[in-house]
Amino acid sequence: MRNLIRTKSVYSVLKVLVRPEAKRSRAAFNQKALDISFSRLRYFADIATMTDRELDDTQLNLLQEECILVDRNDKNIGSASKKTCHLLKNIDEGMLHRAFSVFLFNKQGELLIQQRSDAKITFPGHWTNTCCSHPLNVTGELEEAAAVGVRRAAQRKLKHELGIEPEQVPVDGFHYLTRIHYRSNNVPDDKTWGEHEIDYILLSQRDVDIVPNENEVKDYKFVSKKDLKELIAKADAEGILLTPWFRLVANKFLFDWWEHLNNVDQYNDHATIHRM
C-alpha cells in the first residue's frame, strides 16, 4: 500500500508538470512530456519516495555535497553525495563515509552542546555534541596527514552551524584524539535515512562567540560534567533525544577526556578505529 501511495505521489508530480499541455493535441502533449528533463523527473521521483516528512529546501540542497567514501580501514575509495551516503538502502549494502564530531569546551571547562534543528533530515531535534558533520571531497578537506582535512572541515562547519569565526577556532587548535565506526537508523525511523560513518573525534578548549544558524541549530548550551551526566541519565525517561554517536562517545570516552583537558593528547589513539 505504501509503495502504491508513493507511486501515486510521483504520478501527481508529473501530472502537475504537464498540466498546461492537457488541452493541446495528444501529439503536442507527448512531445512536451518528452522534452521534460529526465534528471528532473528522477529528482521528483526520489523526493516523493524519500519520506513522509516534509523536507526542508535548504537541507535538501545540502544533500548535494560530496562526502568521502571509505572502507572499514578509513581508506579513501571515492566520493558520493550526502544524500547517497545517508540512504538506508546504500548503508545496508555497506556504504561508509568519513565524518567528524567536535567537542568544544570553554575556559571554565564546560562543554558546548547543541540541539539539532527540526529541519534536519537526520536526527532532528536531538541534542548532540558541539558540531557533527563531514569533510567533503574538495581540495583542502581531502588532506589526510595529521587529519588536517577533517580539522579544516570542522572549522568550516562551526562557522556554518554556530557562527563561530575561523580565527576563534584555528585548525591547529583541534586535538584529533581517535576514530569511531558506528551505524544507526534515523530517529524517527523513517525507513529511508541513516548514518554509517568513521567519525573523527576532535576536541578543543577556547572561548568563542556564538551566532547560531536556525536552520541547523534549534538550541545550544554549555554544560558541566554533572549537567551532562544528569541529562544522559534522564534522557530516555523524559523523552529527551540524544544522537547515537554522542551517547556512544559520552558513555565510553568523554568523561575521562574531560578530567584531563590540560593534557588531553595523552589519549591520542590514531591507530585504532573503535567499532561501536
GROMACS .gro file of C-alpha atoms in nm:
model
  276
    1MET     CA    1   0.000   0.000   0.000
    2ARG     CA    2   0.281   0.241   0.089
    3ASN     CA    3   0.450   0.179  -0.248
    4LEU     CA    4   0.116   0.243  -0.421
    5ILE     CA    5   0.080   0.575  -0.240
    6ARG     CA    6   0.432   0.671  -0.337
    7THR     CA    7   0.366   0.578  -0.699
    8LYS     CA    8   0.057   0.798  -0.697
    9SER     CA    9   0.264   1.080  -0.544
   10VAL     CA   10   0.516   1.059  -0.827
   11TYR     CA   11   0.232   1.049  -1.080
   12SER     CA   12   0.080   1.359  -0.920
   13VAL     CA   13   0.406   1.548  -0.956
   14LEU     CA   14   0.436   1.451  -1.323
   15LYS     CA   15   0.075   1.548  -1.379
   16VAL     CA   16   0.140   1.894  -1.239
   17LEU     CA   17   0.443   1.933  -1.463
   18VAL     CA   18   0.246   1.867  -1.781
   19ARG     CA   19  -0.095   2.006  -1.681
   20PRO     CA   20  -0.068   2.322  -1.902
   21GLU     CA   21  -0.044   2.091  -2.204
   22ALA     CA   22  -0.352   1.885  -2.125
   23LYS     CA   23  -0.579   2.083  -2.357
   24ARG     CA   24  -0.349   2.057  -2.655
   25SER     CA   25  -0.341   1.773  -2.903
   26ARG     CA   26  -0.212   1.435  -2.794
   27ALA     CA   27   0.091   1.483  -3.019
   28ALA     CA   28   0.182   1.812  -2.855
   29PHE     CA   29   0.119   1.663  -2.513
   30ASN     CA   30   0.353   1.371  -2.581
   31GLN     CA   31   0.622   1.600  -2.720
   32LYS     CA   32   0.610   1.818  -2.411
   33ALA     CA   33   0.643   1.512  -2.188
   34LEU     CA   34   0.948   1.400  -2.384
   35ASP     CA   35   1.102   1.745  -2.353
   36ILE     CA   36   1.093   1.739  -1.972
   37SER     CA   37   1.441   1.667  -1.838
   38PHE     CA   38   1.483   1.306  -1.731
   39SER     CA   39   1.704   1.413  -1.443
   40ARG     CA   40   1.432   1.647  -1.318
   41LEU     CA   41   1.173   1.370  -1.328
   42ARG     CA   42   1.408   1.141  -1.140
   43TYR     CA   43   1.464   1.412  -0.881
   44PHE     CA   44   1.093   1.446  -0.811
   45ALA     CA   45   1.050   1.070  -0.803
   46ASP     CA   46   1.330   1.037  -0.547
   47ILE     CA   47   1.186   1.310  -0.326
   48ALA     CA   48   0.840   1.156  -0.340
   49THR     CA   49   0.973   0.822  -0.216
   50MET     CA   50   1.220   0.955   0.044
   51THR     CA   51   0.999   1.004   0.347
   52ASP     CA   52   0.655   1.104   0.461
   53ARG     CA   53   0.803   1.401   0.650
   54GLU     CA   54   0.823   1.727   0.453
   55LEU     CA   55   1.187   1.803   0.380
   56ASP     CA   56   1.340   2.149   0.421
   57ASP     CA   57   1.463   2.312   0.098
   58THR     CA   58   1.793   2.429   0.247
   59GLN     CA   59   1.866   2.085   0.390
   60LEU     CA   60   1.771   1.924   0.059
   61ASN     CA   61   2.026   2.142  -0.120
   62LEU     CA   62   2.295   2.032   0.124
   63LEU     CA   63   2.231   1.671   0.021
   64GLN     CA   64   2.421   1.751  -0.299
   65GLU     CA   65   2.752   1.792  -0.113
   66GLU     CA   66   3.009   1.526  -0.198
   67CYS     CA   67   3.121   1.319   0.100
   68ILE     CA   68   3.430   1.098   0.114
   69LEU     CA   69   3.367   0.725   0.084
   70VAL     CA   70   3.597   0.499   0.284
   71ASP     CA   71   3.647   0.131   0.355
   72ARG     CA   72   3.647  -0.020   0.704
   73ASN     CA   73   4.007   0.090   0.749
   74ASP     CA   74   3.924   0.452   0.659
   75LYS     CA   75   4.094   0.433   0.320
   76ASN     CA   76   3.954   0.683   0.070
   77ILE     CA   77   3.777   0.484  -0.203
   78GLY     CA   78   3.587   0.762  -0.380
   79SER     CA   79   3.301   1.000  -0.318
   80ALA     CA   80   2.922   1.018  -0.322
   81SER     CA   81   2.659   1.279  -0.249
   82LYS     CA   82   2.548   1.332   0.108
   83LYS     CA   83   2.208   1.200   0.002
   84THR     CA   84   2.355   0.881  -0.140
   85CYS     CA   85   2.566   0.825   0.172
   86HIS     CA   86   2.270   0.856   0.408
   87LEU     CA   87   2.012   0.645   0.225
   88LEU     CA   88   1.949   0.324   0.419
   89LYS     CA   89   1.938   0.116   0.103
   90ASN     CA   90   2.304   0.208   0.040
   91ILE     CA   91   2.406   0.176   0.405
   92ASP     CA   92   2.257  -0.175   0.411
   93GLU     CA   93   2.489  -0.258   0.120
   94GLY     CA   94   2.789  -0.140   0.321
   95MET     CA   95   2.839   0.218   0.207
   96LEU     CA   96   3.056   0.402   0.461
   97HIS     CA   97   3.172   0.764   0.471
   98ARG     CA   98   3.407   0.985   0.671
   99ALA     CA   99   3.275   1.222   0.937
  100PHE     CA  100   3.385   1.420   1.241
  101SER     CA  101   3.250   1.520   1.581
  102VAL     CA  102   3.374   1.832   1.761
  103PHE     CA  103   3.370   1.867   2.139
  104LEU     CA  104   3.433   2.233   2.220
  105PHE     CA  105   3.491   2.337   2.582
  106ASN     CA  106   3.508   2.689   2.720
  107LYS     CA  107   3.781   2.808   2.956
  108GLN     CA  108   3.559   2.715   3.253
  109GLY     CA  109   3.566   2.353   3.138
  110GLU     CA  110   3.205   2.342   3.021
  111LEU     CA  111   3.110   2.157   2.704
  112LEU     CA  112   2.912   2.332   2.431
  113ILE     CA  113   2.626   2.108   2.314
  114GLN     CA  114   2.358   2.182   2.059
  115GLN     CA  115   2.006   2.067   1.979
  116ARG     CA  116   1.975   1.992   1.610
  117SER     CA  117   1.714   2.189   1.418
  118ASP     CA  118   1.379   2.029   1.343
  119ALA     CA  119   1.464   2.098   0.977
  120LYS     CA  120   1.748   1.844   0.982
  121ILE     CA  121   1.678   1.535   0.775
  122THR     CA  122   1.863   1.301   1.010
  123PHE     CA  123   1.809   1.309   1.387
  124PRO     CA  124   1.602   1.630   1.400
  125GLY     CA  125   1.555   1.780   1.745
  126HIS     CA  126   1.831   1.569   1.901
  127TRP     CA  127   2.084   1.700   2.150
  128THR     CA  128   2.439   1.629   2.046
  129ASN     CA  129   2.798   1.742   2.080
  130THR     CA  130   2.915   2.083   1.961
  131CYS     CA  131   2.922   2.006   1.589
  132CYS     CA  132   2.890   1.692   1.377
  133SER     CA  133   2.941   1.681   1.001
  134HIS     CA  134   3.160   1.557   0.717
  135PRO     CA  135   3.478   1.655   0.538
  136LEU     CA  136   3.393   1.699   0.173
  137ASN     CA  137   3.553   1.569  -0.144
  138VAL     CA  138   3.721   1.905  -0.208
  139THR     CA  139   4.075   2.034  -0.211
  140GLY     CA  140   4.189   2.101   0.142
  141GLU     CA  141   3.947   1.863   0.314
  142LEU     CA  142   4.088   1.553   0.145
  143GLU     CA  143   4.429   1.600   0.307
  144GLU     CA  144   4.483   1.313   0.548
  145ALA     CA  145   4.817   1.391   0.715
  146ALA     CA  146   4.751   1.477   1.082
  147ALA     CA  147   4.378   1.478   0.992
  148VAL     CA  148   4.423   1.832   0.866
  149GLY     CA  149   4.145   1.795   0.607
  150VAL     CA  150   3.899   1.687   0.877
  151ARG     CA  151   4.010   1.974   1.101
  152ARG     CA  152   3.956   2.224   0.818
  153ALA     CA  153   3.607   2.082   0.768
  154ALA     CA  154   3.538   2.124   1.139
  155GLN     CA  155   3.639   2.489   1.124
  156ARG     CA  156   3.411   2.542   0.823
  157LYS     CA  157   3.108   2.378   0.988
  158LEU     CA  158   3.149   2.558   1.320
  159LYS     CA  159   3.109   2.879   1.121
  160HIS     CA  160   2.814   2.741   0.923
  161GLU     CA  161   2.618   2.596   1.215
  162LEU     CA  162   2.713   2.815   1.510
  163GLY     CA  163   2.856   3.129   1.352
  164ILE     CA  164   3.193   3.079   1.522
  165GLU     CA  165   3.455   3.273   1.331
  166PRO     CA  166   3.751   3.070   1.196
  167GLU     CA  167   4.007   3.278   1.383
  168GLN     CA  168   3.843   3.172   1.710
  169VAL     CA  169   3.886   2.802   1.623
  170PRO     CA  170   4.219   2.772   1.436
  171VAL     CA  171   4.281   2.445   1.257
  172ASP     CA  172   4.585   2.368   1.470
  173GLY     CA  173   4.375   2.420   1.784
  174PHE     CA  174   4.181   2.095   1.734
  175HIS     CA  175   4.311   1.787   1.912
  176TYR     CA  176   4.247   1.481   1.697
  177LEU     CA  177   4.200   1.202   1.951
  178THR     CA  178   4.066   0.890   1.780
  179ARG     CA  179   3.805   0.746   1.541
  180ILE     CA  180   3.483   0.553   1.595
  181HIS     CA  181   3.289   0.341   1.347
  182TYR     CA  182   2.915   0.324   1.407
  183ARG     CA  183   2.588   0.268   1.225
  184SER     CA  184   2.236   0.385   1.310
  185ASN     CA  185   1.895   0.414   1.152
  186ASN     CA  186   1.743   0.760   1.159
  187VAL     CA  187   1.525   0.871   1.450
  188PRO     CA  188   1.237   0.894   1.390
  189ASP     CA  189   1.289   0.573   1.194
  190ASP     CA  190   1.155   0.666   0.851
  191LYS     CA  191   1.300   0.353   0.683
  192THR     CA  192   1.481   0.588   0.445
  193TRP     CA  193   1.774   0.759   0.618
  194GLY     CA  194   2.057   0.656   0.846
  195GLU     CA  195   2.421   0.701   0.943
  196HIS     CA  196   2.720   0.480   0.876
  197GLU     CA  197   3.040   0.667   0.949
  198ILE     CA  198   3.400   0.656   1.052
  199ASP     CA  199   3.389   0.953   1.283
  200TYR     CA  200   3.699   1.155   1.375
  201ILE     CA  201   3.681   1.286   1.732
  202LEU     CA  202   3.813   1.642   1.767
  203LEU     CA  203   3.845   1.833   2.093
  204SER     CA  204   3.923   2.199   2.155
  205GLN     CA  205   3.909   2.434   2.451
  206ARG     CA  206   3.860   2.805   2.393
  207ASP     CA  207   3.606   3.079   2.445
  208VAL     CA  208   3.405   3.165   2.133
  209ASP     CA  209   3.123   3.391   2.016
  210ILE     CA  210   2.814   3.203   1.900
  211VAL     CA  211   2.564   3.317   1.638
  212PRO     CA  212   2.357   3.004   1.564
  213ASN     CA  213   2.216   2.923   1.222
  214GLU     CA  214   1.848   2.847   1.296
  215ASN     CA  215   1.826   2.609   1.002
  216GLU     CA  216   2.094   2.397   1.169
  217VAL     CA  217   2.062   2.460   1.542
  218LYS     CA  218   1.743   2.473   1.748
  219ASP     CA  219   1.913   2.545   2.081
  220TYR     CA  220   2.254   2.530   2.248
  221LYS     CA  221   2.405   2.549   2.594
  222PHE     CA  222   2.723   2.494   2.793
  223VAL     CA  223   2.709   2.204   3.038
  224SER     CA  224   2.927   2.081   3.322
  225LYS     CA  225   3.019   1.715   3.366
  226LYS     CA  226   2.745   1.687   3.628
  227ASP     CA  227   2.491   1.852   3.396
  228LEU     CA  228   2.567   1.614   3.111
  229LYS     CA  229   2.561   1.303   3.327
  230GLU     CA  230   2.218   1.405   3.456
  231LEU     CA  231   2.097   1.479   3.103
  232ILE     CA  232   2.203   1.136   2.977
  233ALA     CA  233   2.058   0.961   3.282
  234LYS     CA  234   1.713   1.112   3.241
  235ALA     CA  235   1.700   1.134   2.862
  236ASP     CA  236   1.509   0.815   2.788
  237ALA     CA  237   1.261   0.855   3.073
  238GLU     CA  238   1.184   1.216   2.984
  239GLY     CA  239   1.182   1.181   2.606
  240ILE     CA  240   1.500   1.385   2.555
  241LEU     CA  241   1.655   1.286   2.225
  242LEU     CA  242   2.032   1.227   2.205
  243THR     CA  243   2.220   1.140   1.887
  244PRO     CA  244   2.361   0.786   1.891
  245TRP     CA  245   2.720   0.895   1.826
  246PHE     CA  246   2.707   1.148   2.112
  247ARG     CA  247   2.574   0.887   2.352
  248LEU     CA  248   2.838   0.634   2.242
  249VAL     CA  249   3.129   0.876   2.284
  250ALA     CA  250   2.996   1.008   2.616
  251ASN     CA  251   2.949   0.661   2.763
  252LYS     CA  252   3.289   0.526   2.656
  253PHE     CA  253   3.537   0.815   2.638
  254LEU     CA  254   3.420   1.165   2.711
  255PHE     CA  255   3.435   1.191   3.088
  256ASP     CA  256   3.793   1.059   3.101
  257TRP     CA  257   3.899   1.321   2.849
  258TRP     CA  258   3.707   1.587   3.039
  259GLU     CA  259   3.914   1.522   3.352
  260HIS     CA  260   4.236   1.598   3.162
  261LEU     CA  261   4.160   1.889   2.930
  262ASN     CA  262   4.504   2.033   3.003
  263ASN     CA  263   4.675   1.718   2.879
  264VAL     CA  264   4.421   1.555   2.651
  265ASP     CA  265   4.682   1.448   2.395
  266GLN     CA  266   4.769   1.158   2.628
  267TYR     CA  267   4.452   0.997   2.490
  268ASN     CA  268   4.559   1.020   2.125
  269ASP     CA  269   4.489   0.689   1.955
  270HIS     CA  270   4.520   0.736   1.582
  271ALA     CA  271   4.589   0.371   1.509
  272THR     CA  272   4.257   0.239   1.636
  273ILE     CA  273   3.912   0.263   1.481
  274HIS     CA  274   3.673   0.178   1.763
  275ARG     CA  275   3.390  -0.039   1.629
  276MET     CA  276   3.076   0.067   1.813
   0.00000   0.00000   0.00000
